PDB file of C-alpha atoms in Angstrom:
ATOM      1  CA  MET A  10       7.582  84.060  -7.663  1.00 51.00           C
ATOM      2  CA  ARG A  11       5.207  83.096  -4.650  1.00 53.00           C
ATOM      3  CA  LEU A  12       8.039  80.211  -3.520  1.00 51.00           C
ATOM      4  CA  PHE A  13      10.738  83.255  -2.633  1.00 50.00           C
ATOM      5  CA  SER A  14       8.155  85.484  -1.393  1.00 53.00           C
ATOM      6  CA  VAL A  15       7.945  86.221   2.365  1.00 53.00           C
ATOM      7  CA  ASP A  16       4.776  84.746   2.254  1.00 59.00           C
ATOM      8  CA  GLY A  17       6.160  81.382   0.607  1.00 60.00           C
ATOM      9  CA  LYS A  18       7.315  78.067   1.826  1.00 71.00           C
ATOM     10  CA  LEU A  19      10.873  78.475   1.312  1.00 72.00           C
ATOM     11  CA  TYR A  20      10.847  81.573   2.827  1.00 68.00           C
ATOM     12  CA  LYS A  21       9.382  79.695   5.845  1.00 77.00           C
ATOM     13  CA  PHE A  22      11.307  77.165   5.436  1.00 76.00           C
ATOM     14  CA  MET A  23      14.521  79.030   6.225  1.00 82.00           C
ATOM     15  CA  SER A  24      13.516  81.411   8.791  1.00 82.00           C
ATOM     16  CA  THR A  25      12.324  78.383  10.978  1.00 84.00           C
ATOM     17  CA  LEU A  26      15.477  76.694  10.229  1.00 87.00           C
ATOM     18  CA  TRP A  27      17.513  80.202  11.340  1.00 90.00           C
ATOM     19  CA  ASP A  28      15.338  80.090  14.313  1.00 90.00           C
ATOM     20  CA  ILE A  29      16.381  76.426  14.959  1.00 93.00           C
ATOM     21  CA  LEU A  30      19.880  77.166  15.059  1.00 94.00           C
ATOM     22  CA  LYS A  31      20.112  80.171  16.892  1.00 94.00           C
ATOM     23  CA  LEU A  32      18.003  78.125  19.444  1.00 95.00           C
ATOM     24  CA  ASN A  33      19.867  75.409  19.455  1.00 96.00           C
ATOM     25  CA  PHE A  34      23.244  77.521  20.651  1.00 96.00           C
ATOM     26  CA  LEU A  35      21.405  79.033  23.207  1.00 96.00           C
ATOM     27  CA  TRP A  36      20.703  75.778  24.614  1.00 97.00           C
ATOM     28  CA  LEU A  37      24.475  74.471  24.317  1.00 96.00           C
ATOM     29  CA  VAL A  38      25.547  77.674  25.636  1.00 95.00           C
ATOM     30  CA  PHE A  39      23.277  77.905  28.879  1.00 96.00           C
ATOM     31  CA  SER A  40      23.740  73.876  29.481  1.00 95.00           C
ATOM     32  CA  LEU A  41      27.713  74.122  29.556  1.00 91.00           C
ATOM     33  CA  PRO A  42      27.445  74.028  33.555  1.00 87.00           C
ATOM     34  CA  ILE A  43      25.418  70.977  32.630  1.00 90.00           C
ATOM     35  CA  VAL A  44      23.782  71.386  36.240  1.00 94.00           C
ATOM     36  CA  THR A  45      21.839  73.813  34.156  1.00 96.00           C
ATOM     37  CA  ILE A  46      21.147  71.774  31.314  1.00 96.00           C
ATOM     38  CA  GLY A  47      17.154  71.382  33.101  1.00 96.00           C
ATOM     39  CA  ALA A  48      16.372  75.479  33.094  1.00 97.00           C
ATOM     40  CA  SER A  49      17.925  75.390  29.376  1.00 97.00           C
ATOM     41  CA  THR A  50      15.632  72.910  27.832  1.00 97.00           C
ATOM     42  CA  VAL A  51      12.607  74.936  29.903  1.00 97.00           C
ATOM     43  CA  ALA A  52      13.064  78.046  28.163  1.00 97.00           C
ATOM     44  CA  ALA A  53      14.228  76.074  24.862  1.00 97.00           C
ATOM     45  CA  TYR A  54      10.447  74.292  24.911  1.00 97.00           C
ATOM     46  CA  SER A  55       9.313  77.953  25.893  1.00 95.00           C
ATOM     47  CA  VAL A  56      10.657  78.926  22.241  1.00 95.00           C
ATOM     48  CA  THR A  57       9.428  76.009  20.064  1.00 95.00           C
ATOM     49  CA  LEU A  58       5.787  76.200  21.819  1.00 94.00           C
ATOM     50  CA  LYS A  59       5.779  79.773  20.332  1.00 92.00           C
ATOM     51  CA  MET A  60       7.346  78.575  17.121  1.00 91.00           C
ATOM     52  CA  VAL A  61       4.556  75.885  16.351  1.00 90.00           C
ATOM     53  CA  ASP A  62       1.883  78.047  17.101  1.00 85.00           C
ATOM     54  CA  ASN A  63       3.476  81.049  14.625  1.00 79.00           C
ATOM     55  CA  HIS A  64       3.600  83.122  17.462  1.00 74.00           C
ATOM     56  CA  GLU A  65       6.655  85.778  16.173  1.00 68.00           C
ATOM     57  CA  GLY A  66       8.823  86.552  19.347  1.00 77.00           C
ATOM     58  CA  ASN A  67      12.948  87.310  20.010  1.00 88.00           C
ATOM     59  CA  ILE A  68      13.739  83.957  19.859  1.00 92.00           C
ATOM     60  CA  MET A  69      17.143  85.093  22.534  1.00 93.00           C
ATOM     61  CA  SER A  70      15.053  87.255  24.342  1.00 94.00           C
ATOM     62  CA  ASP A  71      12.485  85.130  24.812  1.00 94.00           C
ATOM     63  CA  PHE A  72      14.706  82.103  25.883  1.00 96.00           C
ATOM     64  CA  TYR A  73      16.593  84.253  28.792  1.00 95.00           C
ATOM     65  CA  GLU A  74      13.322  85.505  29.956  1.00 95.00           C
ATOM     66  CA  SER A  75      12.089  81.758  30.642  1.00 95.00           C
ATOM     67  CA  PHE A  76      15.476  81.082  31.574  1.00 96.00           C
ATOM     68  CA  LYS A  77      15.938  83.248  34.337  1.00 96.00           C
ATOM     69  CA  LYS A  78      12.239  82.749  35.513  1.00 95.00           C
ATOM     70  CA  ASN A  79      12.674  78.427  35.520  1.00 96.00           C
ATOM     71  CA  LEU A  80      16.219  78.498  36.666  1.00 96.00           C
ATOM     72  CA  LYS A  81      15.182  76.974  39.861  1.00 96.00           C
ATOM     73  CA  GLN A  82      12.479  74.674  38.834  1.00 97.00           C
ATOM     74  CA  GLY A  83      14.262  73.489  35.853  1.00 96.00           C
ATOM     75  CA  ILE A  84      17.421  72.557  37.260  1.00 97.00           C
ATOM     76  CA  ILE A  85      15.756  70.260  40.245  1.00 97.00           C
ATOM     77  CA  LEU A  86      13.951  68.666  36.782  1.00 97.00           C
ATOM     78  CA  GLY A  87      17.095  68.639  34.935  1.00 96.00           C
ATOM     79  CA  LEU A  88      18.981  66.684  37.771  1.00 96.00           C
ATOM     80  CA  ILE A  89      15.408  64.314  38.641  1.00 96.00           C
ATOM     81  CA  THR A  90      16.225  63.088  34.544  1.00 96.00           C
ATOM     82  CA  ILE A  91      19.900  62.746  35.240  1.00 95.00           C
ATOM     83  CA  PHE A  92      19.410  60.526  38.161  1.00 96.00           C
ATOM     84  CA  LEU A  93      16.464  58.649  36.692  1.00 95.00           C
ATOM     85  CA  ALA A  94      18.514  58.137  33.214  1.00 95.00           C
ATOM     86  CA  TYR A  95      22.025  57.251  35.607  1.00 95.00           C
ATOM     87  CA  CYS A  96      19.835  54.273  37.122  1.00 95.00           C
ATOM     88  CA  ALA A  97      18.585  53.025  34.228  1.00 94.00           C
ATOM     89  CA  TYR A  98      21.704  52.987  32.533  1.00 93.00           C
ATOM     90  CA  ILE A  99      23.615  51.352  35.959  1.00 93.00           C
ATOM     91  CA  ASN A 100      20.850  48.471  36.149  1.00 91.00           C
ATOM     92  CA  ILE A 101      21.142  47.668  32.082  1.00 89.00           C
ATOM     93  CA  GLU A 102      25.185  47.834  31.898  1.00 89.00           C
ATOM     94  CA  VAL A 103      25.608  45.246  35.479  1.00 88.00           C
ATOM     95  CA  PHE A 104      23.330  42.954  33.317  1.00 86.00           C
ATOM     96  CA  ASN A 105      25.147  43.188  30.204  1.00 84.00           C
ATOM     97  CA  LYS A 106      28.457  43.108  32.160  1.00 81.00           C
ATOM     98  CA  ALA A 107      27.954  40.511  34.978  1.00 74.00           C
ATOM     99  CA  LYS A 108      28.898  37.046  34.105  1.00 70.00           C
ATOM    100  CA  ASP A 109      25.608  35.443  34.780  1.00 74.00           C
ATOM    101  CA  ASN A 110      23.323  38.125  33.698  1.00 68.00           C
ATOM    102  CA  PRO A 111      21.163  38.820  36.364  1.00 80.00           C
ATOM    103  CA  ILE A 112      17.375  39.315  34.899  1.00 87.00           C
ATOM    104  CA  ILE A 113      16.427  41.616  38.064  1.00 88.00           C
ATOM    105  CA  PHE A 114      18.904  44.124  36.631  1.00 87.00           C
ATOM    106  CA  LEU A 115      17.559  44.192  33.252  1.00 88.00           C
ATOM    107  CA  ILE A 116      13.538  44.087  34.760  1.00 91.00           C
ATOM    108  CA  SER A 117      15.270  47.063  36.797  1.00 92.00           C
ATOM    109  CA  GLY A 118      16.533  49.062  34.154  1.00 91.00           C
ATOM    110  CA  ILE A 119      13.719  48.660  32.084  1.00 93.00           C
ATOM    111  CA  PHE A 120      11.344  49.560  34.923  1.00 95.00           C
ATOM    112  CA  ILE A 121      12.806  52.527  35.725  1.00 94.00           C
ATOM    113  CA  SER A 122      12.971  53.919  31.979  1.00 94.00           C
ATOM    114  CA  TYR A 123       9.537  53.592  32.132  1.00 95.00           C
ATOM    115  CA  ILE A 124       8.829  55.390  34.701  1.00 95.00           C
ATOM    116  CA  GLY A 125      11.104  58.083  33.819  1.00 95.00           C
ATOM    117  CA  LEU A 126       9.578  58.374  30.387  1.00 95.00           C
ATOM    118  CA  VAL A 127       6.055  58.615  31.939  1.00 96.00           C
ATOM    119  CA  HIS A 128       6.585  61.660  34.668  1.00 96.00           C
ATOM    120  CA  ILE A 129       9.081  63.213  32.178  1.00 96.00           C
ATOM    121  CA  THR A 130       7.788  63.268  28.742  1.00 96.00           C
ATOM    122  CA  TYR A 131       5.958  65.981  29.196  1.00 97.00           C
ATOM    123  CA  ALA A 132       7.233  67.699  32.443  1.00 97.00           C
ATOM    124  CA  PHE A 133       9.730  70.126  30.529  1.00 97.00           C
ATOM    125  CA  PRO A 134       6.841  71.384  27.854  1.00 96.00           C
ATOM    126  CA  LEU A 135       4.662  71.643  31.005  1.00 96.00           C
ATOM    127  CA  LEU A 136       7.403  74.041  32.717  1.00 96.00           C
ATOM    128  CA  ALA A 137       7.465  76.366  29.880  1.00 95.00           C
ATOM    129  CA  ARG A 138       4.051  76.795  29.731  1.00 93.00           C
ATOM    130  CA  TYR A 139       2.299  76.967  33.394  1.00 94.00           C
ATOM    131  CA  GLU A 140       3.236  77.887  36.615  1.00 92.00           C
ATOM    132  CA  ASN A 141       3.111  74.762  38.845  1.00 94.00           C
ATOM    133  CA  THR A 142       5.242  72.893  41.318  1.00 95.00           C
ATOM    134  CA  ILE A 143       7.660  69.748  40.451  1.00 96.00           C
ATOM    135  CA  LYS A 144       5.681  67.355  42.205  1.00 96.00           C
ATOM    136  CA  GLY A 145       2.804  68.999  40.080  1.00 96.00           C
ATOM    137  CA  THR A 146       3.897  69.055  36.837  1.00 96.00           C
ATOM    138  CA  LEU A 147       5.703  65.284  37.419  1.00 97.00           C
ATOM    139  CA  LEU A 148       2.013  64.284  37.976  1.00 96.00           C
ATOM    140  CA  ASN A 149       0.134  65.871  35.360  1.00 96.00           C
ATOM    141  CA  SER A 150       3.106  64.895  32.873  1.00 97.00           C
ATOM    142  CA  ARG A 151       1.997  61.377  33.789  1.00 96.00           C
ATOM    143  CA  LYS A 152      -1.851  62.056  34.168  1.00 96.00           C
ATOM    144  CA  ILE A 153      -1.203  63.684  30.384  1.00 96.00           C
ATOM    145  CA  THR A 154       0.662  60.579  29.151  1.00 96.00           C
ATOM    146  CA  TYR A 155      -2.076  57.993  30.246  1.00 95.00           C
ATOM    147  CA  LYS A 156      -4.708  60.009  28.814  1.00 94.00           C
ATOM    148  CA  TYR A 157      -3.208  60.720  25.566  1.00 95.00           C
ATOM    149  CA  PHE A 158      -0.979  57.496  25.441  1.00 94.00           C
ATOM    150  CA  PHE A 159      -1.049  56.899  22.000  1.00 94.00           C
ATOM    151  CA  ARG A 160      -0.287  60.653  20.804  1.00 94.00           C
ATOM    152  CA  THR A 161       2.615  59.797  23.332  1.00 95.00           C
ATOM    153  CA  ILE A 162       3.661  57.005  21.806  1.00 95.00           C
ATOM    154  CA  LEU A 163       3.808  58.276  18.382  1.00 94.00           C
ATOM    155  CA  LEU A 164       6.186  61.462  20.602  1.00 95.00           C
ATOM    156  CA  TRP A 165       8.512  58.704  21.532  1.00 95.00           C
ATOM    157  CA  ILE A 166       8.632  57.385  18.208  1.00 94.00           C
ATOM    158  CA  VAL A 167       8.802  61.139  17.226  1.00 92.00           C
ATOM    159  CA  VAL A 168      11.792  61.653  19.150  1.00 93.00           C
ATOM    160  CA  ALA A 169      13.709  58.230  18.840  1.00 93.00           C
ATOM    161  CA  LEU A 170      13.322  59.013  14.800  1.00 94.00           C
ATOM    162  CA  LEU A 171      15.263  62.026  15.625  1.00 92.00           C
ATOM    163  CA  ILE A 172      17.919  60.906  17.652  1.00 91.00           C
ATOM    164  CA  GLY A 173      18.521  57.973  15.334  1.00 91.00           C
ATOM    165  CA  PHE A 174      18.727  60.276  12.244  1.00 91.00           C
ATOM    166  CA  PHE A 175      21.254  62.795  13.707  1.00 89.00           C
ATOM    167  CA  ASN A 176      23.181  59.273  14.833  1.00 88.00           C
ATOM    168  CA  PHE A 177      23.717  57.494  11.596  1.00 84.00           C
ATOM    169  CA  ASN A 178      26.978  58.765  10.358  1.00 85.00           C
ATOM    170  CA  VAL A 179      29.450  61.408  11.277  1.00 87.00           C
ATOM    171  CA  PRO A 180      28.533  64.171   8.938  1.00 87.00           C
ATOM    172  CA  LEU A 181      24.613  63.983  10.651  1.00 86.00           C
ATOM    173  CA  ILE A 182      26.471  64.112  13.611  1.00 89.00           C
ATOM    174  CA  PHE A 183      27.704  66.757  13.176  1.00 90.00           C
ATOM    175  CA  ILE A 184      24.527  68.491  11.841  1.00 89.00           C
ATOM    176  CA  GLY A 185      22.911  66.987  14.881  1.00 89.00           C
ATOM    177  CA  LEU A 186      25.177  69.393  17.032  1.00 90.00           C
ATOM    178  CA  ILE A 187      23.749  72.046  15.013  1.00 91.00           C
ATOM    179  CA  ILE A 188      20.488  71.574  14.809  1.00 91.00           C
ATOM    180  CA  GLY A 189      19.700  68.396  16.902  1.00 92.00           C
ATOM    181  CA  PRO A 190      18.113  68.834  20.422  1.00 94.00           C
ATOM    182  CA  SER A 191      16.293  72.375  18.793  1.00 94.00           C
ATOM    183  CA  THR A 192      14.824  70.249  16.644  1.00 94.00           C
ATOM    184  CA  VAL A 193      13.919  67.618  18.548  1.00 95.00           C
ATOM    185  CA  PHE A 194      11.850  70.189  21.117  1.00 96.00           C
ATOM    186  CA  TYR A 195      10.122  71.554  18.123  1.00 94.00           C
ATOM    187  CA  GLY A 196       9.021  68.037  17.039  1.00 93.00           C
ATOM    188  CA  ALA A 197       8.288  67.356  20.118  1.00 95.00           C
ATOM    189  CA  SER A 198       6.030  70.723  20.743  1.00 95.00           C
ATOM    190  CA  ALA A 199       4.172  69.802  17.765  1.00 93.00           C
ATOM    191  CA  ILE A 200       2.853  67.465  19.347  1.00 94.00           C
ATOM    192  CA  SER A 201       2.324  68.099  22.992  1.00 94.00           C
ATOM    193  CA  LYS A 202       1.216  72.041  22.242  1.00 92.00           C
ATOM    194  CA  LYS A 203      -2.013  70.287  20.604  1.00 92.00           C
ATOM    195  CA  ILE A 204      -2.747  67.661  23.817  1.00 94.00           C
ATOM    196  CA  PHE A 205      -2.232  71.230  25.548  1.00 94.00           C
ATOM    197  CA  ARG A 206      -4.778  72.874  23.824  1.00 90.00           C
ATOM    198  CA  ASN A 207      -7.403  69.941  23.988  1.00 89.00           C
ATOM    199  CA  ILE A 208      -6.711  69.950  27.837  1.00 89.00           C
ATOM    200  CA  GLU A 209      -7.169  73.958  27.996  1.00 86.00           C
ATOM    201  CA  ASN A 210     -10.111  73.752  25.801  1.00 82.00           C
ATOM    202  CA  ASP A 211     -11.841  71.085  27.998  1.00 77.00           C
ATOM    203  CA  ASN A 212     -11.800  72.814  30.856  1.00 60.00           C
ATOM    204  CA  ILE A 213     -10.199  70.097  32.996  1.00 50.00           C
ATOM    205  CA  SER A 214     -10.176  71.013  36.422  1.00 49.00           C
ATOM    206  CA  SER A 215      -8.581  68.006  37.878  1.00 50.00           C
ATOM    207  CA  TRP A 216      -5.071  68.930  36.968  1.00 49.00           C
ATOM    208  CA  THR A 217      -3.022  69.716  40.103  1.00 52.00           C
TER     209      THR A 217
END
């Protein structure tokens, strides 16, 4: 039956699922020092961007090569992301726990979250696909966010739904540990890749 053939949909689904499992394991292992989580995320995106483009490759070697290549910039980008997330968290926590609930902390938390999302959303896949400085990558992420704002909202919704799904109950949390992060990277790559293609096809010369 064609369903079970090498070209069948079931085979392709199982093959993709196996690749996602392997990629998730690599991402977790290489993220263990915490400080390398940014470089590990860039490496994961380098793999998922190829996966959504149906480019066959070796998951382990592709991941490791990208990890080595982008180690320094990935670490910096990861630390920037963690810092912004922590600042937003602290402000919102102060608002929630303070007796008089000072609104300035809520506004500050929301503002930092928005600024972080705008600059970080495409930063990791951009760094995985193109050579650039950290500043240039962050600025390009912001440009893409505003130029393709409705697609970016779709990306945020997809990521939020995936995170919410894998945190719905204990069994799904367990499944999320096995395939959650790489599934998020894969979903984000599917949307990002289309945007990158449009930019490349339009040959926009204004990118940093």
